[in-house]
CSV table of N, CA, C and O in Angstrom, one decimal:
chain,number,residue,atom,x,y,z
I,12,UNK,N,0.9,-1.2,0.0
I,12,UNK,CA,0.0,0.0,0.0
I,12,UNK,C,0.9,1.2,0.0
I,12,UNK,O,1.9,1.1,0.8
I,13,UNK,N,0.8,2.2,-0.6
I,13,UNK,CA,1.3,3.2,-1.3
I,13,UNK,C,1.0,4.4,0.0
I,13,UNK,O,1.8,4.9,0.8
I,14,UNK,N,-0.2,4.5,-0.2
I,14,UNK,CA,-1.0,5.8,0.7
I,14,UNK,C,-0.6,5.5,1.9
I,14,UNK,O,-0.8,4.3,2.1
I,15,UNK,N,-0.1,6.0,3.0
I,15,UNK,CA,-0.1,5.8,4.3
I,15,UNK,C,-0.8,6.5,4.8
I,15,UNK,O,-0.4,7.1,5.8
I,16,UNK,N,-2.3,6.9,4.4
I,16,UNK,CA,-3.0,7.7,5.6
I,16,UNK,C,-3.9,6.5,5.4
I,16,UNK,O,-5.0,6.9,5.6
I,17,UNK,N,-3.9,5.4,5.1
I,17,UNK,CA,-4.6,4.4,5.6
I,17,UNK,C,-3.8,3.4,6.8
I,17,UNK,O,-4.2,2.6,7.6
I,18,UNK,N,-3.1,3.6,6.7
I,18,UNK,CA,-2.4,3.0,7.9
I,18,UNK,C,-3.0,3.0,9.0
I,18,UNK,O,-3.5,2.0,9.6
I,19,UNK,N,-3.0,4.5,9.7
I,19,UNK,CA,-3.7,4.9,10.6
I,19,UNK,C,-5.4,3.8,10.8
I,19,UNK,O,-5.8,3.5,11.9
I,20,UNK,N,-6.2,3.6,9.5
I,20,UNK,CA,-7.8,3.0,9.3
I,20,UNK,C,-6.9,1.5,9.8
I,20,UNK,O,-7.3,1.0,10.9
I,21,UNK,N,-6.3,1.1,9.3
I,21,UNK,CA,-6.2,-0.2,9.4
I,21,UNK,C,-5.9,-0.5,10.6
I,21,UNK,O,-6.6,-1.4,11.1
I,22,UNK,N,-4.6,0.1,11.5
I,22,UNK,CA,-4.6,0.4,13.1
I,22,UNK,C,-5.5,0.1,13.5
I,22,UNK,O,-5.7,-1.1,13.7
I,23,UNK,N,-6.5,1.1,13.9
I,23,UNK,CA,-7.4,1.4,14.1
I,23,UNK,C,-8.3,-0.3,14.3
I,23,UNK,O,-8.6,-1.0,15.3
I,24,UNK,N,-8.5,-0.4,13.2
I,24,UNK,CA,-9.2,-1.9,13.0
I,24,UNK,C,-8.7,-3.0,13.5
I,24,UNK,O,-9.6,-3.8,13.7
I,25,UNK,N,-7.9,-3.3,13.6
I,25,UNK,CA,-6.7,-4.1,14.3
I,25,UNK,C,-6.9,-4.1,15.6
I,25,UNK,O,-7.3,-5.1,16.2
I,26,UNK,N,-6.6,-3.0,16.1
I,26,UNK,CA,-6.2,-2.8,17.7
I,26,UNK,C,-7.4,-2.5,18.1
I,26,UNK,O,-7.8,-3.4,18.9
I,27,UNK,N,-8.2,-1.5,17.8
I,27,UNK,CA,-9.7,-1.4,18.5
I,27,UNK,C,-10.8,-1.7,18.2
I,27,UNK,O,-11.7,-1.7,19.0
I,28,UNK,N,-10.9,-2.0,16.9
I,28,UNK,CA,-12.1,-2.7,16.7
I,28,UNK,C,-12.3,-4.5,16.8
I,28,UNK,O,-13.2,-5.2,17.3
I,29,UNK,N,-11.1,-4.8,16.3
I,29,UNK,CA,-9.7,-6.4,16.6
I,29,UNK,C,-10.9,-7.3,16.2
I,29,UNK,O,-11.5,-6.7,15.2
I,30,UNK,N,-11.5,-8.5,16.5
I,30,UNK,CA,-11.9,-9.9,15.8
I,30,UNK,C,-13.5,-9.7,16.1
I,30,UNK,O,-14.2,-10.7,15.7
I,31,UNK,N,-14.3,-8.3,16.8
I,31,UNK,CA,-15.7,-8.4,16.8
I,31,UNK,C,-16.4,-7.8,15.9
I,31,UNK,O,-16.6,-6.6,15.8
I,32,UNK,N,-16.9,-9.0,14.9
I,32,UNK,CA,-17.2,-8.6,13.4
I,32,UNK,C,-18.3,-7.2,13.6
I,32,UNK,O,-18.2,-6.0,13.3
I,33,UNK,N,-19.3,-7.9,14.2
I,33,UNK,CA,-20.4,-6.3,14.8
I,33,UNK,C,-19.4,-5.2,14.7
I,33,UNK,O,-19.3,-4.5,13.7
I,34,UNK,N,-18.7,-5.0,15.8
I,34,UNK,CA,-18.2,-3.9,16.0
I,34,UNK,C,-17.7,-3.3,14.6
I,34,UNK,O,-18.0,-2.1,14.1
I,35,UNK,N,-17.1,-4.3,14.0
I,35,UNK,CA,-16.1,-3.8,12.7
I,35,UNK,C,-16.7,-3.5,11.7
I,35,UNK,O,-16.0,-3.2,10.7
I,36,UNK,N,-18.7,-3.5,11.3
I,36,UNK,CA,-19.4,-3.3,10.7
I,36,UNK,C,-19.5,-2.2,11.1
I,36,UNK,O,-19.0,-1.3,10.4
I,37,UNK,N,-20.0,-2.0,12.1
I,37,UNK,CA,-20.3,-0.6,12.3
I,37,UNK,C,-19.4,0.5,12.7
I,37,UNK,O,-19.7,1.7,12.7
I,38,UNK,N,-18.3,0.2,12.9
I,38,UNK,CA,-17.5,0.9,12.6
I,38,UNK,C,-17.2,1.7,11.2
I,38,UNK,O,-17.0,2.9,11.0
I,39,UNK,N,-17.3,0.2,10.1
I,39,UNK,CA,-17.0,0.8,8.9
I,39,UNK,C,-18.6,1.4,8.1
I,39,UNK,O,-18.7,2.0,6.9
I,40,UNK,N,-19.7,1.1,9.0
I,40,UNK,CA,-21.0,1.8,8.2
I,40,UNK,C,-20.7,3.2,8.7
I,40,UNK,O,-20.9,4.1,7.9
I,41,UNK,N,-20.0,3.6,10.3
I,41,UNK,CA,-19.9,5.0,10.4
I,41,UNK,C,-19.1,5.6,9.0
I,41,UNK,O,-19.7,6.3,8.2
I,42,UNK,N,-18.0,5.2,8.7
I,42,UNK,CA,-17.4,5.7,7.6
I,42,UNK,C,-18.2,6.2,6.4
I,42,UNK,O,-18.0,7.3,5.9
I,43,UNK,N,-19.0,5.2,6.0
I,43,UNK,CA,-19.9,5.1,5.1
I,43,UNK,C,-21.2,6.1,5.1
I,43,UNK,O,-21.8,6.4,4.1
I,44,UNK,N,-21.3,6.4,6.1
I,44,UNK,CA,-22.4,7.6,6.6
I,44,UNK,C,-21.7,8.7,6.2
I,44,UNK,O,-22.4,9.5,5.5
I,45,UNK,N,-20.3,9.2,6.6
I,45,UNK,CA,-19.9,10.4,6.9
I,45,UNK,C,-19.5,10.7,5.4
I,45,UNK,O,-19.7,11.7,4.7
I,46,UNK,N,-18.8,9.2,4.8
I,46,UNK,CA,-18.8,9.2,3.2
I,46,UNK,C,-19.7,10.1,2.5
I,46,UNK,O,-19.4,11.1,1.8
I,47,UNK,N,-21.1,9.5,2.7
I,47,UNK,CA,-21.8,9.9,2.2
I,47,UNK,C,-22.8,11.0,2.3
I,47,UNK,O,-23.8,11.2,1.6
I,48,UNK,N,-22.0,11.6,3.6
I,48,UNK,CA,-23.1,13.3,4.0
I,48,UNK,C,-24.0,12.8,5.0
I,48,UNK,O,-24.8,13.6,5.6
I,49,UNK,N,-24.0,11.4,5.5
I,49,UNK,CA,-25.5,11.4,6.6
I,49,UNK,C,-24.1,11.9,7.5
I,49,UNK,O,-22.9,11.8,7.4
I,50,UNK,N,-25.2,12.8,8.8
I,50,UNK,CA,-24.5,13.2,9.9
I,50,UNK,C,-24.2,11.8,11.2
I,50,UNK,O,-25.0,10.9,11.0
I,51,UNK,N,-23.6,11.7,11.9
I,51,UNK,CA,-23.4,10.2,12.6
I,51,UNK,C,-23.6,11.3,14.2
I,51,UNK,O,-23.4,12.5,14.0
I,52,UNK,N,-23.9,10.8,15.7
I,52,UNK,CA,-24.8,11.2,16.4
I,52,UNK,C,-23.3,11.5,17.4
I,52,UNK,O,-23.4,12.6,18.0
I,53,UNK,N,-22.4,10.9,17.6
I,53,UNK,CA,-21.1,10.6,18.0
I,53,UNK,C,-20.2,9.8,17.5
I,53,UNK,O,-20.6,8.8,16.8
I,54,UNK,N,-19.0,10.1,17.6
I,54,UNK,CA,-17.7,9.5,17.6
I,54,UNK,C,-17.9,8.0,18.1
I,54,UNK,O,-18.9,7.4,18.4
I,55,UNK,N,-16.4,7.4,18.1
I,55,UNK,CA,-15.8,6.3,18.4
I,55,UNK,C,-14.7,6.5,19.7
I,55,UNK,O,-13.7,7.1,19.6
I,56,UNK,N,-15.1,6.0,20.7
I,56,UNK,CA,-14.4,6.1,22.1
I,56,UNK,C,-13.7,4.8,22.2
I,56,UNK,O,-14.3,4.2,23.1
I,57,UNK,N,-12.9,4.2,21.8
I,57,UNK,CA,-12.2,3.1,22.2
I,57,UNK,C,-11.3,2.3,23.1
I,57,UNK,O,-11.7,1.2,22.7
I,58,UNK,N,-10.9,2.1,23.7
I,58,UNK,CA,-9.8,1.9,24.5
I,58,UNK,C,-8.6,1.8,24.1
I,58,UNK,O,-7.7,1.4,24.8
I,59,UNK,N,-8.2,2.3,22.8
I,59,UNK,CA,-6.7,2.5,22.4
I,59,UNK,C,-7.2,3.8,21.4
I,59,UNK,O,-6.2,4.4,20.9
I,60,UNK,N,-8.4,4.3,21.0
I,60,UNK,CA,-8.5,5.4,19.4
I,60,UNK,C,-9.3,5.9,20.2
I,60,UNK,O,-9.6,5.5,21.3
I,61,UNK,N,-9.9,7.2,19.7
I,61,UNK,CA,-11.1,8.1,20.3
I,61,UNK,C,-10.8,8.7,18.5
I,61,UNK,O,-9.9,9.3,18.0
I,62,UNK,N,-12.6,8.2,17.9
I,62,UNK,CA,-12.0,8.7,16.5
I,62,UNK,C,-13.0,9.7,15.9
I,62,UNK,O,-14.2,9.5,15.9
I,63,UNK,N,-12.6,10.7,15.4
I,63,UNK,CA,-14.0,11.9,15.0
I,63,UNK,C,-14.2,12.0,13.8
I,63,UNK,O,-13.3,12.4,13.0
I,64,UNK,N,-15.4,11.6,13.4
I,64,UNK,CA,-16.1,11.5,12.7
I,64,UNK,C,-16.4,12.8,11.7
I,64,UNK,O,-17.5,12.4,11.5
I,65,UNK,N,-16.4,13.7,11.0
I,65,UNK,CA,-16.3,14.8,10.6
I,65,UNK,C,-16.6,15.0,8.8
I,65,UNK,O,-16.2,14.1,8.1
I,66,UNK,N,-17.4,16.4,8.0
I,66,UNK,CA,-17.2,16.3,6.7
I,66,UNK,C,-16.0,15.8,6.1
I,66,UNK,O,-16.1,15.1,5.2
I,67,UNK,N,-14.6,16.4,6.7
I,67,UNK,CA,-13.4,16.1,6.2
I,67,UNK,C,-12.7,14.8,6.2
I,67,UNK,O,-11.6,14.5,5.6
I,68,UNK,N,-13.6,14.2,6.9
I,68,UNK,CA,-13.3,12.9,6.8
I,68,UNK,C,-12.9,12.2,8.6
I,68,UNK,O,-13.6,12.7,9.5
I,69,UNK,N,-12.1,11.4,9.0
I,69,UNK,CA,-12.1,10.6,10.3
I,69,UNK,C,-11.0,11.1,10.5
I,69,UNK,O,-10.1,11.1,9.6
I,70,UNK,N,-10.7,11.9,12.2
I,70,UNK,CA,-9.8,12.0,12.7
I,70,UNK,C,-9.6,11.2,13.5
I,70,UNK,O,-10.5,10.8,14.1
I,71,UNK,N,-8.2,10.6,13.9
I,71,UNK,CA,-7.8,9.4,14.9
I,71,UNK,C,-6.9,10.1,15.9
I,71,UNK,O,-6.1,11.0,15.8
I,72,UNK,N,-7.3,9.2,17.4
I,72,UNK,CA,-6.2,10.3,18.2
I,72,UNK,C,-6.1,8.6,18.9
I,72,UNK,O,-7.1,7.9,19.4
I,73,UNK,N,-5.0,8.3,18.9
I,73,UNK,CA,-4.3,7.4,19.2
I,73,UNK,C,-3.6,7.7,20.8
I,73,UNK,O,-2.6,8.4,21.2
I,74,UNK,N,-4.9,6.7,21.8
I,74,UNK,CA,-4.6,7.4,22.8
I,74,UNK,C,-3.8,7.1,23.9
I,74,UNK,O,-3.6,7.6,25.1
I,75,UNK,N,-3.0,5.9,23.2
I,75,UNK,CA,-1.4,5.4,23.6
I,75,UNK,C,0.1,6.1,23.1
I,75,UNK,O,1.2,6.1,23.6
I,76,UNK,N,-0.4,6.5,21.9
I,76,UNK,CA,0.9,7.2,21.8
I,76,UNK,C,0.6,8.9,20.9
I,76,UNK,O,0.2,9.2,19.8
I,77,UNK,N,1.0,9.5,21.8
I,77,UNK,CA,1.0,11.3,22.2
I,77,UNK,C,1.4,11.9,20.6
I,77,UNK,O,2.6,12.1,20.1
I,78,UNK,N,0.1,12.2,20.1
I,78,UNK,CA,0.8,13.5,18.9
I,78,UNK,C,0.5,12.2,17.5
I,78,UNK,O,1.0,12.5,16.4
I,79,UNK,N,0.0,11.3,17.5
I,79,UNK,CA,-0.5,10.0,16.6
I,79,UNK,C,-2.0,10.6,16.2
I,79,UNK,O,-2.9,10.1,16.8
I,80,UNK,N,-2.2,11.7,15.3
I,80,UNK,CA,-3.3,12.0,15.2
I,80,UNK,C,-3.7,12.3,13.7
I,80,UNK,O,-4.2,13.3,13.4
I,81,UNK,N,-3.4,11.1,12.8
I,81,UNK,CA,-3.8,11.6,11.6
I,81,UNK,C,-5.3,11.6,11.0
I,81,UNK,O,-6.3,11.2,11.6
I,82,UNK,N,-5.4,12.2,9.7
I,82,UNK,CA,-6.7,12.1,9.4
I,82,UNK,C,-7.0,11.6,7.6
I,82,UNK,O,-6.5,12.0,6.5
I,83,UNK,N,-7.9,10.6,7.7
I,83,UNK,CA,-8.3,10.2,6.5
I,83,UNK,C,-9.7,10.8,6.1
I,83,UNK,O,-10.7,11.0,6.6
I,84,UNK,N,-9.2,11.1,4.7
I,84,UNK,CA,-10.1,12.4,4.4
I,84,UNK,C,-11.3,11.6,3.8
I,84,UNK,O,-11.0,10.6,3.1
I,85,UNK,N,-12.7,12.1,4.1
I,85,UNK,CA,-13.6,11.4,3.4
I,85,UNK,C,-13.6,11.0,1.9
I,85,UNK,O,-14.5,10.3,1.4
């Protein structure tokens, strides 16, 4: 993979969303919402990500390691 601002999505999926297919659905229908202009009601509070949801696309704040805050743009 070329782009590394998916790095950060894939993280993400790995570590906090990890082997609970539900979760990992809805995780990725939030994306798909914000993709597509529906507004989503809150964020993602994880135990390793706190991820915001936004027009510009998903901000990640990686809440193990300090200043890990990239963003993949919708």
């Amino acid at each position: 993979m070329t782009d590394q601002r998916y790095r950060a999505l894939g993280a993400w999926l790995l570590t906090d969303v990890s082997v609970y297919r539900s979760a990992c659905l809805a995780a990725l229908a939030m994306i798909d919402d914000v993709a597509h202009g529906r507004p989503l009601d809150d964020g993602w509070d994880g135990d390793k990500y706190e991820v915001r949801f936004t027009a510009d696309g998903l901000e990640f704040d990686n809440e193990w390691v300090e200043g890990a805050r990239p963003l993949l743009p919708a």
